[in-house]
Structure formats: structure tokens, C-alpha cells
XYZ file of C-alpha atoms in Angstrom:
175
model
C -23.370 -38.316 -61.946
C -26.263 -37.809 -59.593
C -26.499 -34.176 -58.430
C -26.757 -35.177 -54.765
C -23.541 -37.233 -54.956
C -21.788 -34.444 -56.829
C -22.723 -31.958 -54.120
C -21.763 -34.350 -51.322
C -18.413 -35.001 -53.005
C -17.671 -31.286 -53.379
C -18.581 -30.596 -49.757
C -16.449 -33.539 -48.629
C -13.467 -32.205 -50.606
C -13.956 -28.721 -49.185
C -14.162 -30.000 -45.635
C -11.263 -32.439 -46.090
C -8.871 -30.119 -47.901
C -9.821 -26.687 -46.579
C -11.839 -26.641 -43.361
C -10.037 -29.458 -41.499
C -6.514 -28.323 -42.463
C -7.427 -24.746 -41.552
C -8.722 -25.828 -38.147
C -5.686 -28.037 -37.576
C -3.334 -25.214 -38.574
C -5.079 -22.850 -36.211
C -5.073 -25.337 -33.316
C -1.437 -26.347 -33.732
C -0.223 -22.800 -34.175
C -2.219 -21.512 -31.206
C -0.623 -24.279 -29.150
C 2.859 -23.253 -30.358
C 2.093 -19.627 -29.541
C 0.945 -20.508 -26.016
C 4.038 -22.624 -25.382
C 6.293 -19.822 -26.599
C 4.452 -17.260 -24.521
C 4.673 -19.418 -21.404
C 8.394 -20.090 -21.898
C 9.248 -16.400 -22.393
C 7.899 -15.585 -18.930
C 10.189 -18.094 -17.221
C 13.440 -16.102 -17.580
C 14.734 -13.948 -14.731
C 17.331 -11.986 -16.733
C 15.611 -8.920 -18.233
C 17.889 -8.665 -21.302
C 17.524 -12.340 -22.109
C 13.776 -12.085 -21.566
C 13.526 -9.163 -24.036
C 15.525 -10.997 -26.723
C 13.466 -14.141 -26.221
C 10.232 -12.162 -26.298
C 11.259 -10.540 -29.606
C 12.099 -13.935 -31.127
C 8.829 -15.412 -29.922
C 6.954 -12.438 -31.359
C 8.644 -13.006 -34.714
C 7.743 -16.704 -34.642
C 4.161 -15.801 -33.755
C 3.989 -13.347 -36.655
C 5.369 -15.968 -39.048
C 2.812 -18.500 -37.867
C -0.023 -16.011 -38.263
C 1.173 -15.176 -41.794
C 1.332 -18.832 -42.820
C -2.190 -19.521 -41.554
C -3.602 -16.336 -43.077
C -1.970 -16.967 -46.459
C -3.294 -20.553 -46.469
C -6.827 -19.368 -45.703
C -6.781 -16.539 -48.240
C -5.145 -18.458 -51.082
C -7.224 -21.628 -50.825
C -10.541 -19.879 -50.277
C -11.213 -18.710 -53.892
C -10.655 -22.223 -55.245
C -12.994 -23.809 -52.700
C -15.649 -21.088 -53.046
C -15.554 -21.448 -56.829
C -15.982 -25.218 -56.587
C -18.909 -24.814 -54.184
C -20.472 -22.094 -56.325
C -20.258 -24.173 -59.535
C -21.768 -27.113 -57.659
C -24.628 -25.395 -55.821
C -25.489 -22.444 -58.089
C -28.457 -22.815 -60.400
C -27.398 -23.884 -63.881
C -29.062 -20.774 -65.329
C -26.671 -18.540 -63.329
C -23.627 -20.401 -64.568
C -24.868 -20.402 -68.164
C -25.176 -16.605 -68.057
C -21.387 -16.435 -67.812
C -19.479 -16.226 -71.035
C -16.713 -18.715 -71.677
C -14.114 -16.009 -70.994
C -15.713 -15.114 -67.662
C -15.894 -18.741 -66.573
C -12.286 -19.412 -67.558
C -11.170 -16.237 -65.787
C -12.865 -17.362 -62.586
C -11.360 -20.839 -62.829
C -7.840 -19.656 -63.692
C -7.791 -16.956 -61.022
C -8.989 -19.332 -58.318
C -6.429 -21.939 -59.368
C -3.752 -19.259 -59.507
C -4.481 -18.270 -55.913
C -4.410 -21.940 -54.916
C -0.955 -22.442 -56.437
C 0.244 -19.075 -55.154
C -0.003 -20.419 -51.607
C 2.615 -23.034 -52.394
C 4.868 -20.488 -54.057
C 4.621 -18.044 -51.142
C 5.312 -20.589 -48.369
C 9.086 -20.793 -48.946
C 9.234 -17.015 -48.934
C 7.314 -16.829 -45.674
C 9.350 -19.512 -43.965
C 12.727 -18.338 -45.197
C 12.883 -14.696 -46.129
C 11.021 -13.494 -43.053
C 13.356 -15.434 -40.746
C 16.168 -13.306 -39.308
C 18.549 -16.285 -39.331
C 17.866 -16.803 -43.022
C 18.471 -13.111 -43.713
C 21.799 -13.271 -41.856
C 22.843 -16.335 -43.859
C 21.893 -14.657 -47.156
C 24.003 -11.615 -46.226
C 26.896 -13.893 -45.249
C 26.581 -15.802 -48.521
C 26.451 -12.574 -50.534
C 29.548 -11.276 -48.728
C 31.501 -14.492 -49.373
C 30.434 -14.486 -53.045
C 31.585 -10.884 -53.342
C 34.951 -11.760 -51.784
C 35.343 -14.775 -54.094
C 34.500 -12.733 -57.190
C 36.937 -9.998 -56.160
C 39.710 -12.590 -55.725
C 38.968 -14.208 -59.090
C 38.902 -10.845 -60.861
C 42.103 -9.755 -59.102
C 43.913 -12.950 -60.200
C 42.630 -12.567 -63.741
C 43.753 -8.946 -63.853
C 47.205 -9.870 -62.516
C 47.609 -12.721 -65.017
C 46.631 -10.477 -67.943
C 48.956 -7.657 -66.889
C 51.989 -9.906 -66.434
C 51.866 -11.341 -69.967
C 51.839 -9.519 -73.282
C 51.616 -10.768 -76.813
C 53.864 -9.756 -79.686
C 53.929 -10.522 -83.363
C 56.793 -12.685 -84.551
C 56.625 -13.493 -88.233
C 52.857 -13.338 -88.384
C 52.303 -15.675 -85.403
C 51.241 -14.625 -81.937
C 53.749 -15.474 -79.250
C 53.381 -15.000 -75.524
C 56.293 -13.221 -73.895
C 56.643 -12.583 -70.165
C 56.570 -8.872 -69.339
C 59.361 -8.186 -66.824
C 58.435 -4.552 -66.283
C 56.012 -5.324 -63.439
């Protein structure tokens, strides 16, 4: 492939899949932040205003984290692609195979890490999600306690005895 087309293609991919999404993320999230900030000033009740302000601050922090993680995780992959495209061939040939593979795998790892971190950012940072996880854990604990209690009661109310070499189940009336 012609070197000029290869470079143009790499730049196009970088702009299309890194620069434009980053700018769109920033613009949309700044807009969300401004709307939240404007709406938090409209309440007259001081207590309600404080609660709303805290929630809006949390949303703003989540948005900032999502944008920052996107920028940081996608950057090594895009920089590596640009470097391999625009660097002199002599510089790239100086790298050993292990060094080149390390660079490629680490940049790809960061790229995929963004997609693995997003659910954590969206869910585990959310206070509603944390409340639901605690509620789920509590209900699972209650369910397990009930199951274990029933199992314990069923085992203690029956005993086994040997009758002519065979095991028979006899109800224990002592309880």
C-alpha cells in the first residue's frame, strides 16, 4: 500500500475513533453538567437543594471519570498506531520482537480495559447501585439462613437405625 494512503488512513481512523468521540463526549457531558448545575439552583428549600447538589456533584464526578478513562485508555492504542505509521522504519527495526509485541499488547490491553471498566464506573460508583447490592446481599443472606435452618431442622428430626443390615429412617419423637 502506498505510504501516503497508509498514513492518511491511520490519521482518519485516529480522528474518527478517538478525537471525534472524545470531543463529542466532552461536549455532551459539559452540556449535562451545565443543565444539572442550572437545575440545582432553582430549588428554594435548603435541605432539598443540598441533597440535589450532592447528587449532581456525584453525577458530574461520574461523567468526568468516564471521559477521563476513555481518553486515557484509548490513547496508547492510537499513539502506537500513529507511531508505527509515521516513525522512520529504522527506529521501528531497532525494536526487538519482544519489545514490539509488548508495545502492541499493552496498548491493546489499555484499549480493551476501557470497555471492562465502564460497567464498574457506571454501576459501582452509583449510590443507587450500591444500595441495591446491599439489599440483594441482605436478601441472599436471609434466604441462605432460612434454607440452612430448614435443613438443620429436617436432619435433627429424623435419625437412621440399622435393622438387619439395612438402613431405615425412623422419626425421632424426642424433639
